[in-house]
Amino acid sequence: MRSIRARLFVILLVTTGLMWLSATLWIFFSTRAEVEQVLDARLMEAAKMVSSLVVNQEIDPDRPAQTKAKIPVLDHPHYDRQLSCQIWSLDGTLIGKSESAPETTLSAHATGLSETVINGETWRVYAVENAELGVRVLVGDNLRIRDRLVNDVVKGLLFPALLIIPLLATLIWLSVGRGLAPLRKLAGDLAARDASDLHPINESATPSEISPVLGALNGLFGRVAGARQREQNFIAFAAHELRTPLAGLKTQAQVALASNDAEIREKALGQIVAGVDRTGRLVRQLLDIASVEASETTPPAAEVNAGDMLASIRSELLGHAGRAVTVVIDLGLFELRARVNADLLRLAARNLMENALHHSPAGGTIRCSLETDEGNVAIAINDDGPGIPPEEMPHVTERFFRGRFKAAIGSGLGLSIAELALDHAGAMLRLQNRATGGLSAMIILPNRLIA
């Protein structure tokens, strides 16, 4: 059943029907018990009344029962002849009986209540024995009449229910539809929205049952809006940053083609190679940003050896450095194992080491060391470059920000990529100028990430 309205309708109707049936059964059994008590009390009162009448009259036991006066009974249309009365002598002679009483004795008990089956019907009988007069009075009640009385009471409850159920079902159906009206309104509002309209839905006048749905929808709208903004930024950044190097490549290619001077041609070709390197690095960094930002879920963690990872990055970068720079990795890093996403940690470390490599002078040294920061473990990448001016420090992780000491091949994305990757990995980036000169870029690993 896919319809919420139909599901609620069936649940409410079945629940109401079960409650009504339970009430009817309870009334049936309680009424039956009460009726039996009342009718048993009436049997006893009737028997005692007949016995008292017998005491006040002269009874001739020798007179045949057929010549005795019949005991009158009241006429009740639905429960006529319910009570039957017999007067027996103690020697077993029938002295008198009511018109509805059977010929056989109603009970063999001397006194008290009993049940007897006569001609296939069960009788509830109360006996009163008068030893002084030598008679026994029997007053019986046919249980079939009792059952009819109780059944009539139950029918009086069921028949109105059968008439009310259609009306009740109609009211439940209309009420459920009325209660689901806010959902229909929400669906209509969403259907009327433009594809670019991602502003949150107002939750002020929303029923509490729909508030979680609206909260989830607004959260989804926010995530979709963020994803679209990132896509737009990616396209804008790529278009802006690729335009300049591509134009430069074209210019240098034209210079190389137009010049007959070997030195000028060689210089132009060198500029083309440098431009291709810069463009390739920019494209790689843009793809790295897009890949990290596109991940909405927590990336899986694995055990990473920090020293082995840095050594692998060193071998990769020094092969394309084009300058004499030494990268030293402290032995303590080879004993550091972190449970973190390996791709994100490597991406951050690669950009930090590449940034240090581009800003280090020829013959400089980049030292990777194991340090502590406020009780946490830190991987520090220290260079001998010019550092970062204090006024530029708050802006260096902004995308495409290139400060006073920018590298020729840089695009202003390395530090922002490192910060973004570490944030997704659960770590932090801290930058600070060294007292002896240069920059210290630290990857802060919380203790929970240390294996």
GROMACS .gro file of C-alpha atoms in nm:
model
  451
    1MET     CA    1   0.000   0.000   0.000
    2ARG     CA    2   0.186   0.308  -0.126
    3SER     CA    3  -0.069   0.573  -0.030
    4ILE     CA    4  -0.013   0.728   0.315
    5ARG     CA    5  -0.375   0.840   0.321
    6ALA     CA    6  -0.503   0.489   0.248
    7ARG     CA    7  -0.262   0.340   0.502
    8LEU     CA    8  -0.373   0.579   0.777
    9PHE     CA    9  -0.737   0.522   0.682
   10VAL     CA   10  -0.703   0.145   0.714
   11ILE     CA   11  -0.508   0.171   1.041
   12LEU     CA   12  -0.761   0.407   1.200
   13LEU     CA   13  -1.061   0.211   1.075
   14VAL     CA   14  -0.921  -0.123   1.191
   15THR     CA   15  -0.819   0.026   1.527
   16THR     CA   16  -1.162   0.180   1.579
   17GLY     CA   17  -1.332  -0.145   1.478
   18LEU     CA   18  -1.118  -0.348   1.717
   19MET     CA   19  -1.194  -0.109   2.002
   20TRP     CA   20  -1.566  -0.128   1.926
   21LEU     CA   21  -1.551  -0.509   1.907
   22SER     CA   22  -1.358  -0.525   2.235
   23ALA     CA   23  -1.615  -0.301   2.401
   24THR     CA   24  -1.896  -0.516   2.263
   25LEU     CA   25  -1.735  -0.837   2.392
   26TRP     CA   26  -1.677  -0.680   2.731
   27ILE     CA   27  -2.039  -0.564   2.748
   28PHE     CA   28  -2.158  -0.907   2.631
   29PHE     CA   29  -1.977  -1.100   2.904
   30SER     CA   30  -2.041  -0.843   3.177
   31THR     CA   31  -2.410  -0.819   3.080
   32ARG     CA   32  -2.441  -1.195   3.073
   33ALA     CA   33  -2.292  -1.222   3.420
   34GLU     CA   34  -2.516  -0.946   3.554
   35VAL     CA   35  -2.827  -1.094   3.390
   36GLU     CA   36  -2.751  -1.436   3.538
   37GLN     CA   37  -2.718  -1.285   3.884
   38VAL     CA   38  -3.041  -1.084   3.847
   39LEU     CA   39  -3.237  -1.377   3.707
   40ASP     CA   40  -3.104  -1.615   3.971
   41ALA     CA   41  -3.215  -1.367   4.234
   42ARG     CA   42  -3.556  -1.351   4.067
   43LEU     CA   43  -3.577  -1.729   4.067
   44MET     CA   44  -3.513  -1.737   4.441
   45GLU     CA   45  -3.762  -1.459   4.510
   46ALA     CA   46  -4.028  -1.624   4.293
   47ALA     CA   47  -3.976  -1.963   4.461
   48LYS     CA   48  -3.993  -1.812   4.807
   49MET     CA   49  -4.305  -1.615   4.710
   50VAL     CA   50  -4.481  -1.927   4.582
   51SER     CA   51  -4.375  -2.114   4.896
   52SER     CA   52  -4.524  -1.843   5.117
   53LEU     CA   53  -4.849  -1.859   4.919
   54VAL     CA   54  -4.859  -2.234   4.965
   55VAL     CA   55  -4.824  -2.192   5.341
   56ASN     CA   56  -5.129  -1.967   5.348
   57GLN     CA   57  -5.342  -2.213   5.151
   58GLU     CA   58  -5.461  -2.561   5.225
   59ILE     CA   59  -5.305  -2.813   4.993
   60ASP     CA   60  -5.464  -3.153   4.944
   61PRO     CA   61  -5.187  -3.379   4.820
   62ASP     CA   62  -5.443  -3.644   4.722
   63ARG     CA   63  -5.614  -3.417   4.477
   64PRO     CA   64  -5.495  -3.481   4.115
   65ALA     CA   65  -5.271  -3.212   3.967
   66GLN     CA   66  -5.503  -3.168   3.668
   67THR     CA   67  -5.781  -3.040   3.891
   68LYS     CA   68  -5.560  -2.787   4.069
   69ALA     CA   69  -5.585  -2.421   3.972
   70LYS     CA   70  -5.319  -2.322   3.727
   71ILE     CA   71  -5.058  -2.074   3.852
   72PRO     CA   72  -5.108  -1.760   3.641
   73VAL     CA   73  -4.818  -1.608   3.448
   74LEU     CA   74  -4.779  -1.260   3.308
   75ASP     CA   75  -4.777  -1.215   2.932
   76HIS     CA   76  -4.449  -1.073   2.789
   77PRO     CA   77  -4.436  -1.055   2.409
   78HIS     CA   78  -4.066  -1.132   2.379
   79TYR     CA   79  -3.999  -1.329   2.695
   80ASP     CA   80  -4.337  -1.491   2.758
   81ARG     CA   81  -4.348  -1.797   2.982
   82GLN     CA   82  -3.991  -1.748   3.089
   83LEU     CA   83  -4.052  -1.870   3.446
   84SER     CA   84  -4.209  -2.208   3.510
   85CYS     CA   85  -4.329  -2.326   3.848
   86GLN     CA   86  -4.400  -2.672   3.992
   87ILE     CA   87  -4.525  -2.779   4.335
   88TRP     CA   88  -4.442  -3.136   4.431
   89SER     CA   89  -4.526  -3.334   4.738
   90LEU     CA   90  -4.232  -3.492   4.912
   91ASP     CA   91  -4.356  -3.837   4.807
   92GLY     CA   92  -4.317  -3.740   4.437
   93THR     CA   93  -4.673  -3.633   4.349
   94LEU     CA   94  -4.717  -3.324   4.129
   95ILE     CA   95  -4.958  -3.096   4.312
   96GLY     CA   96  -4.956  -2.794   4.077
   97LYS     CA   97  -4.764  -2.628   3.796
   98SER     CA   98  -4.768  -2.325   3.574
   99GLU     CA   99  -4.889  -2.349   3.217
  100SER     CA  100  -4.537  -2.337   3.068
  101ALA     CA  101  -4.388  -2.590   3.310
  102PRO     CA  102  -4.301  -2.935   3.176
  103GLU     CA  103  -4.462  -3.251   3.313
  104THR     CA  104  -4.137  -3.394   3.445
  105THR     CA  105  -3.973  -3.258   3.753
  106LEU     CA  106  -3.759  -2.952   3.699
  107SER     CA  107  -3.499  -3.059   3.952
  108ALA     CA  108  -3.417  -3.346   4.183
  109HIS     CA  109  -3.248  -3.117   4.434
  110ALA     CA  110  -3.419  -3.070   4.766
  111THR     CA  111  -3.324  -2.703   4.790
  112GLY     CA  112  -3.100  -2.443   4.621
  113LEU     CA  113  -2.996  -2.373   4.261
  114SER     CA  114  -2.932  -2.641   4.002
  115GLU     CA  115  -2.938  -2.700   3.627
  116THR     CA  116  -3.142  -2.969   3.457
  117VAL     CA  117  -3.175  -3.079   3.094
  118ILE     CA  118  -3.535  -3.151   2.994
  119ASN     CA  119  -3.626  -3.244   2.638
  120GLY     CA  120  -3.290  -3.111   2.513
  121GLU     CA  121  -3.328  -2.772   2.686
  122THR     CA  122  -3.134  -2.656   2.988
  123TRP     CA  123  -3.323  -2.513   3.286
  124ARG     CA  124  -3.193  -2.312   3.573
  125VAL     CA  125  -3.402  -2.416   3.877
  126TYR     CA  126  -3.432  -2.299   4.236
  127ALA     CA  127  -3.598  -2.537   4.486
  128VAL     CA  128  -3.761  -2.455   4.821
  129GLU     CA  129  -3.866  -2.746   5.043
  130ASN     CA  130  -4.136  -2.707   5.310
  131ALA     CA  131  -4.108  -3.006   5.541
  132GLU     CA  132  -4.409  -2.905   5.756
  133LEU     CA  133  -4.650  -2.914   5.461
  134GLY     CA  134  -4.461  -3.190   5.287
  135VAL     CA  135  -4.415  -3.000   4.958
  136ARG     CA  136  -4.127  -2.877   4.745
  137VAL     CA  137  -4.162  -2.566   4.525
  138LEU     CA  138  -3.956  -2.558   4.202
  139VAL     CA  139  -3.922  -2.240   3.993
  140GLY     CA  140  -3.730  -2.282   3.668
  141ASP     CA  141  -3.589  -2.049   3.406
  142ASN     CA  142  -3.523  -2.168   3.052
  143LEU     CA  143  -3.165  -2.073   2.961
  144ARG     CA  144  -3.269  -2.031   2.599
  145ILE     CA  145  -3.475  -1.731   2.705
  146ARG     CA  146  -3.182  -1.596   2.902
  147ASP     CA  147  -2.953  -1.624   2.599
  148ARG     CA  148  -3.212  -1.445   2.389
  149LEU     CA  149  -3.218  -1.162   2.640
  150VAL     CA  150  -2.839  -1.122   2.636
  151ASN     CA  151  -2.826  -1.154   2.257
  152ASP     CA  152  -3.086  -0.881   2.219
  153VAL     CA  153  -2.871  -0.651   2.432
  154VAL     CA  154  -2.563  -0.721   2.215
  155LYS     CA  155  -2.766  -0.674   1.897
  156GLY     CA  156  -2.872  -0.339   2.030
  157LEU     CA  157  -2.504  -0.244   2.031
  158LEU     CA  158  -2.403  -0.404   1.700
  159PHE     CA  159  -2.683  -0.275   1.480
  160PRO     CA  160  -2.605   0.094   1.550
  161ALA     CA  161  -2.237   0.016   1.491
  162LEU     CA  162  -2.316  -0.126   1.147
  163LEU     CA  163  -2.501   0.194   1.065
  164ILE     CA  164  -2.232   0.421   1.208
  165ILE     CA  165  -1.929   0.247   1.049
  166PRO     CA  166  -1.988   0.393   0.697
  167LEU     CA  167  -2.027   0.741   0.847
  168LEU     CA  168  -1.722   0.685   1.066
  169ALA     CA  169  -1.518   0.565   0.766
  170THR     CA  170  -1.617   0.877   0.569
  171LEU     CA  171  -1.517   1.105   0.857
  172ILE     CA  172  -1.183   0.924   0.899
  173TRP     CA  173  -1.110   0.949   0.526
  174LEU     CA  174  -1.187   1.323   0.520
  175SER     CA  175  -0.993   1.385   0.841
  176VAL     CA  176  -0.684   1.203   0.713
  177GLY     CA  177  -0.702   1.399   0.389
  178ARG     CA  178  -0.729   1.722   0.585
  179GLY     CA  179  -0.434   1.623   0.801
  180LEU     CA  180  -0.218   1.552   0.494
  181ALA     CA  181  -0.298   1.888   0.336
  182PRO     CA  182   0.038   2.041   0.445
  183LEU     CA  183   0.221   1.765   0.256
  184ARG     CA  184   0.023   1.840  -0.059
  185LYS     CA  185   0.098   2.209  -0.018
  186LEU     CA  186   0.469   2.134   0.026
  187ALA     CA  187   0.466   1.917  -0.287
  188GLY     CA  188   0.294   2.194  -0.481
  189ASP     CA  189   0.547   2.454  -0.366
  190LEU     CA  190   0.838   2.230  -0.463
  191ALA     CA  191   0.685   2.152  -0.802
  192ALA     CA  192   0.643   2.525  -0.874
  193ARG     CA  193   1.008   2.602  -0.795
  194ASP     CA  194   1.262   2.687  -1.058
  195ALA     CA  195   1.559   2.453  -1.091
  196SER     CA  196   1.795   2.728  -0.977
  197ASP     CA  197   1.586   2.820  -0.672
  198LEU     CA  198   1.765   2.656  -0.378
  199HIS     CA  199   1.669   2.892  -0.097
  200PRO     CA  200   1.550   2.718   0.226
  201ILE     CA  201   1.181   2.652   0.285
  202ASN     CA  202   1.024   2.853   0.564
  203GLU     CA  203   0.960   2.624   0.862
  204SER     CA  204   0.785   2.874   1.091
  205ALA     CA  205   0.426   2.763   1.020
  206THR     CA  206   0.504   2.398   0.952
  207PRO     CA  207   0.346   2.115   1.155
  208SER     CA  208   0.593   1.944   1.385
  209GLU     CA  209   0.554   1.611   1.200
  210ILE     CA  210   0.677   1.770   0.873
  211SER     CA  211   0.957   1.973   1.030
  212PRO     CA  212   1.214   1.687   1.005
  213VAL     CA  213   1.133   1.651   0.634
  214LEU     CA  214   1.175   2.024   0.577
  215GLY     CA  215   1.497   2.024   0.778
  216ALA     CA  216   1.635   1.744   0.561
  217LEU     CA  217   1.521   1.920   0.242
  218ASN     CA  218   1.678   2.248   0.349
  219GLY     CA  219   2.000   2.064   0.430
  220LEU     CA  220   1.991   1.903   0.086
  221PHE     CA  221   1.927   2.241  -0.077
  222GLY     CA  222   2.228   2.381   0.109
  223ARG     CA  223   2.453   2.096  -0.003
  224VAL     CA  224   2.334   2.122  -0.363
  225ALA     CA  225   2.383   2.499  -0.357
  226GLY     CA  226   2.735   2.450  -0.220
  227ALA     CA  227   2.813   2.192  -0.488
  228ARG     CA  228   2.686   2.424  -0.760
  229GLN     CA  229   2.887   2.711  -0.619
  230ARG     CA  230   3.199   2.495  -0.616
  231GLU     CA  231   3.137   2.395  -0.976
  232GLN     CA  232   3.091   2.757  -1.078
  233ASN     CA  233   3.405   2.856  -0.890
  234PHE     CA  234   3.599   2.574  -1.051
  235ILE     CA  235   3.493   2.683  -1.398
  236ALA     CA  236   3.563   3.049  -1.325
  237PHE     CA  237   3.903   2.973  -1.168
  238ALA     CA  238   4.003   2.743  -1.451
  239ALA     CA  239   3.896   2.990  -1.719
  240HIS     CA  240   4.077   3.276  -1.546
  241GLU     CA  241   4.400   3.096  -1.469
  242LEU     CA  242   4.432   2.901  -1.793
  243ARG     CA  243   4.376   3.204  -2.014
  244THR     CA  244   4.709   3.370  -1.926
  245PRO     CA  245   4.945   3.070  -1.965
  246LEU     CA  246   4.777   2.958  -2.286
  247ALA     CA  247   4.811   3.306  -2.431
  248GLY     CA  248   5.176   3.307  -2.322
  249LEU     CA  249   5.235   2.969  -2.486
  250LYS     CA  250   5.087   3.095  -2.809
  251THR     CA  251   5.301   3.410  -2.799
  252GLN     CA  252   5.622   3.219  -2.731
  253ALA     CA  253   5.538   2.971  -3.009
  254GLN     CA  254   5.487   3.260  -3.251
  255VAL     CA  255   5.821   3.413  -3.143
  256ALA     CA  256   5.997   3.081  -3.197
  257LEU     CA  257   5.844   3.041  -3.543
  258ALA     CA  258   5.916   3.398  -3.653
  259SER     CA  259   6.274   3.426  -3.529
  260ASN     CA  260   6.582   3.308  -3.718
  261ASP     CA  261   6.803   3.370  -3.417
  262ALA     CA  262   6.884   3.038  -3.250
  263GLU     CA  263   6.929   3.201  -2.910
  264ILE     CA  264   6.589   3.373  -2.925
  265ARG     CA  265   6.427   3.054  -3.050
  266GLU     CA  266   6.591   2.855  -2.770
  267LYS     CA  267   6.471   3.102  -2.511
  268ALA     CA  268   6.117   3.098  -2.650
  269LEU     CA  269   6.112   2.718  -2.643
  270GLY     CA  270   6.231   2.726  -2.282
  271GLN     CA  271   5.947   2.963  -2.197
  272ILE     CA  272   5.704   2.724  -2.368
  273VAL     CA  273   5.832   2.432  -2.155
  274ALA     CA  274   5.798   2.641  -1.839
  275GLY     CA  275   5.448   2.748  -1.943
  276VAL     CA  276   5.346   2.389  -2.008
  277ASP     CA  277   5.477   2.289  -1.664
  278ARG     CA  278   5.285   2.570  -1.498
  279THR     CA  279   4.967   2.490  -1.692
  280GLY     CA  280   4.995   2.121  -1.613
  281ARG     CA  281   5.047   2.196  -1.243
  282LEU     CA  282   4.748   2.432  -1.245
  283VAL     CA  283   4.523   2.174  -1.411
  284ARG     CA  284   4.634   1.909  -1.161
  285GLN     CA  285   4.565   2.140  -0.868
  286LEU     CA  286   4.221   2.236  -1.000
  287LEU     CA  287   4.136   1.869  -1.041
  288ASP     CA  288   4.261   1.801  -0.687
  289ILE     CA  289   4.035   2.072  -0.547
  290ALA     CA  290   3.736   1.945  -0.742
  291SER     CA  291   3.801   1.588  -0.626
  292VAL     CA  292   3.828   1.681  -0.258
  293GLU     CA  293   3.524   1.911  -0.261
  294ALA     CA  294   3.310   1.657  -0.446
  295SER     CA  295   3.350   1.407  -0.162
  296GLU     CA  296   3.048   1.442   0.071
  297THR     CA  297   3.117   1.131   0.278
  298THR     CA  298   3.394   1.068   0.529
  299PRO     CA  299   3.684   0.907   0.340
  300PRO     CA  300   3.804   0.567   0.464
  301ALA     CA  301   4.110   0.569   0.688
  302ALA     CA  302   4.416   0.350   0.660
  303GLU     CA  303   4.746   0.322   0.845
  304VAL     CA  304   5.004   0.548   0.682
  305ASN     CA  305   5.377   0.558   0.756
  306ALA     CA  306   5.463   0.930   0.748
  307GLY     CA  307   5.832   0.880   0.666
  308ASP     CA  308   5.769   0.645   0.374
  309MET     CA  309   5.506   0.880   0.234
  310LEU     CA  310   5.737   1.185   0.251
  311ALA     CA  311   6.024   0.988   0.097
  312SER     CA  312   5.801   0.889  -0.196
  313ILE     CA  313   5.695   1.252  -0.248
  314ARG     CA  314   6.061   1.366  -0.230
  315SER     CA  315   6.163   1.123  -0.505
  316GLU     CA  316   5.873   1.236  -0.723
  317LEU     CA  317   5.937   1.610  -0.684
  318LEU     CA  318   6.317   1.620  -0.697
  319GLY     CA  319   6.312   1.447  -1.033
  320HIS     CA  320   6.139   1.753  -1.179
  321ALA     CA  321   6.279   2.025  -0.953
  322GLY     CA  322   6.532   2.168  -1.194
  323ARG     CA  323   6.735   2.310  -0.900
  324ALA     CA  324   6.975   2.179  -0.638
  325VAL     CA  325   6.765   2.153  -0.321
  326THR     CA  326   6.814   1.897  -0.044
  327VAL     CA  327   6.517   1.736   0.130
  328VAL     CA  328   6.597   1.580   0.468
  329ILE     CA  329   6.348   1.353   0.646
  330ASP     CA  330   6.403   1.290   1.019
  331LEU     CA  331   6.418   0.925   1.122
  332GLY     CA  332   6.141   0.979   1.379
  333LEU     CA  333   5.889   1.022   1.096
  334PHE     CA  334   5.953   0.665   0.982
  335GLU     CA  335   5.819   0.549   1.318
  336LEU     CA  336   5.506   0.763   1.298
  337ARG     CA  337   5.195   0.580   1.179
  338ALA     CA  338   4.867   0.763   1.142
  339ARG     CA  339   4.522   0.625   1.077
  340VAL     CA  340   4.400   0.871   0.816
  341ASN     CA  341   4.296   0.876   0.453
  342ALA     CA  342   4.621   0.817   0.268
  343ASP     CA  343   4.525   1.007  -0.049
  344LEU     CA  344   4.426   1.323   0.137
  345LEU     CA  345   4.735   1.322   0.360
  346ARG     CA  346   4.962   1.266   0.060
  347LEU     CA  347   4.788   1.541  -0.137
  348ALA     CA  348   4.843   1.790   0.145
  349ALA     CA  349   5.206   1.688   0.206
  350ARG     CA  350   5.286   1.698  -0.165
  351ASN     CA  351   5.156   2.052  -0.207
  352LEU     CA  352   5.339   2.171   0.106
  353MET     CA  353   5.669   2.014  -0.003
  354GLU     CA  354   5.623   2.144  -0.358
  355ASN     CA  355   5.555   2.493  -0.221
  356ALA     CA  356   5.868   2.473  -0.005
  357LEU     CA  357   6.071   2.352  -0.305
  358HIS     CA  358   5.963   2.643  -0.525
  359HIS     CA  359   6.044   2.901  -0.257
  360SER     CA  360   6.378   2.755  -0.147
  361PRO     CA  361   6.696   2.906  -0.293
  362ALA     CA  362   6.936   2.696  -0.495
  363GLY     CA  363   7.141   2.484  -0.258
  364GLY     CA  364   6.884   2.525   0.018
  365THR     CA  365   6.757   2.253   0.250
  366ILE     CA  366   6.402   2.140   0.324
  367ARG     CA  367   6.377   1.953   0.653
  368CYS     CA  368   6.081   1.731   0.740
  369SER     CA  369   6.069   1.675   1.116
  370LEU     CA  370   5.846   1.526   1.384
  371GLU     CA  371   5.727   1.785   1.634
  372THR     CA  372   5.449   1.841   1.888
  373ASP     CA  373   5.188   2.114   1.890
  374GLU     CA  374   4.969   2.164   2.198
  375GLY     CA  375   4.990   1.797   2.282
  376ASN     CA  376   4.925   1.680   1.926
  377VAL     CA  377   5.170   1.525   1.682
  378ALA     CA  378   5.285   1.750   1.396
  379ILE     CA  379   5.469   1.682   1.070
  380ALA     CA  380   5.671   1.998   1.002
  381ILE     CA  381   5.805   2.085   0.655
  382ASN     CA  382   6.062   2.365   0.703
  383ASP     CA  383   6.227   2.555   0.418
  384ASP     CA  384   6.496   2.824   0.378
  385GLY     CA  385   6.279   3.055   0.170
  386PRO     CA  386   6.171   3.413   0.238
  387GLY     CA  387   5.873   3.311   0.451
  388ILE     CA  388   5.537   3.490   0.446
  389PRO     CA  389   5.495   3.858   0.538
  390PRO     CA  390   5.277   3.890   0.852
  391GLU     CA  391   5.014   4.098   0.674
  392GLU     CA  392   4.973   3.824   0.411
  393MET     CA  393   4.949   3.533   0.656
  394PRO     CA  394   4.562   3.545   0.692
  395HIS     CA  395   4.521   3.531   0.313
  396VAL     CA  396   4.775   3.274   0.195
  397THR     CA  397   4.524   2.986   0.202
  398GLU     CA  398   4.277   3.176  -0.016
  399ARG     CA  399   4.251   3.040  -0.367
  400PHE     CA  400   4.469   3.209  -0.628
  401PHE     CA  401   4.624   3.439  -0.371
  402ARG     CA  402   4.984   3.508  -0.469
  403GLY     CA  403   5.180   3.717  -0.226
  404ARG     CA  404   5.489   3.930  -0.248
  405PHE     CA  405   5.727   3.634  -0.272
  406LYS     CA  406   5.532   3.434  -0.529
  407ALA     CA  407   5.705   3.166  -0.728
  408ALA     CA  408   5.723   3.193  -1.103
  409ILE     CA  409   5.555   2.858  -1.157
  410GLY     CA  410   5.296   2.891  -0.882
  411SER     CA  411   4.925   2.963  -0.920
  412GLY     CA  412   4.820   3.039  -0.562
  413LEU     CA  413   4.644   2.706  -0.502
  414GLY     CA  414   4.896   2.488  -0.318
  415LEU     CA  415   4.826   2.604   0.038
  416SER     CA  416   4.448   2.614  -0.014
  417ILE     CA  417   4.457   2.257  -0.146
  418ALA     CA  418   4.663   2.144   0.155
  419GLU     CA  419   4.424   2.308   0.402
  420LEU     CA  420   4.117   2.165   0.226
  421ALA     CA  421   4.260   1.811   0.212
  422LEU     CA  422   4.366   1.815   0.578
  423ASP     CA  423   4.025   1.946   0.683
  424HIS     CA  424   3.856   1.654   0.506
  425ALA     CA  425   4.104   1.412   0.665
  426GLY     CA  426   4.037   1.539   1.018
  427ALA     CA  427   4.376   1.712   1.054
  428MET     CA  428   4.484   2.080   1.052
  429LEU     CA  429   4.734   2.307   0.876
  430ARG     CA  430   4.944   2.561   1.066
  431LEU     CA  431   5.183   2.807   0.901
  432GLN     CA  432   5.442   3.012   1.087
  433ASN     CA  433   5.764   3.191   1.002
  434ARG     CA  434   6.080   3.044   1.148
  435ALA     CA  435   6.304   3.255   1.369
  436THR     CA  436   6.607   3.156   1.159
  437GLY     CA  437   6.430   3.238   0.834
  438GLY     CA  438   6.199   3.047   0.609
  439LEU     CA  439   5.854   2.898   0.663
  440SER     CA  440   5.739   2.607   0.877
  441ALA     CA  441   5.429   2.435   0.738
  442MET     CA  442   5.294   2.189   0.997
  443ILE     CA  443   5.041   1.910   0.949
  444ILE     CA  444   4.870   1.878   1.291
  445LEU     CA  445   4.750   1.524   1.357
  446PRO     CA  446   4.515   1.491   1.658
  447ASN     CA  447   4.606   1.208   1.894
  448ARG     CA  448   4.299   1.009   1.787
  449LEU     CA  449   4.457   0.971   1.440
  450ILE     CA  450   4.785   0.832   1.569
  451ALA     CA  451   4.809   0.456   1.529
   0.00000   0.00000   0.00000
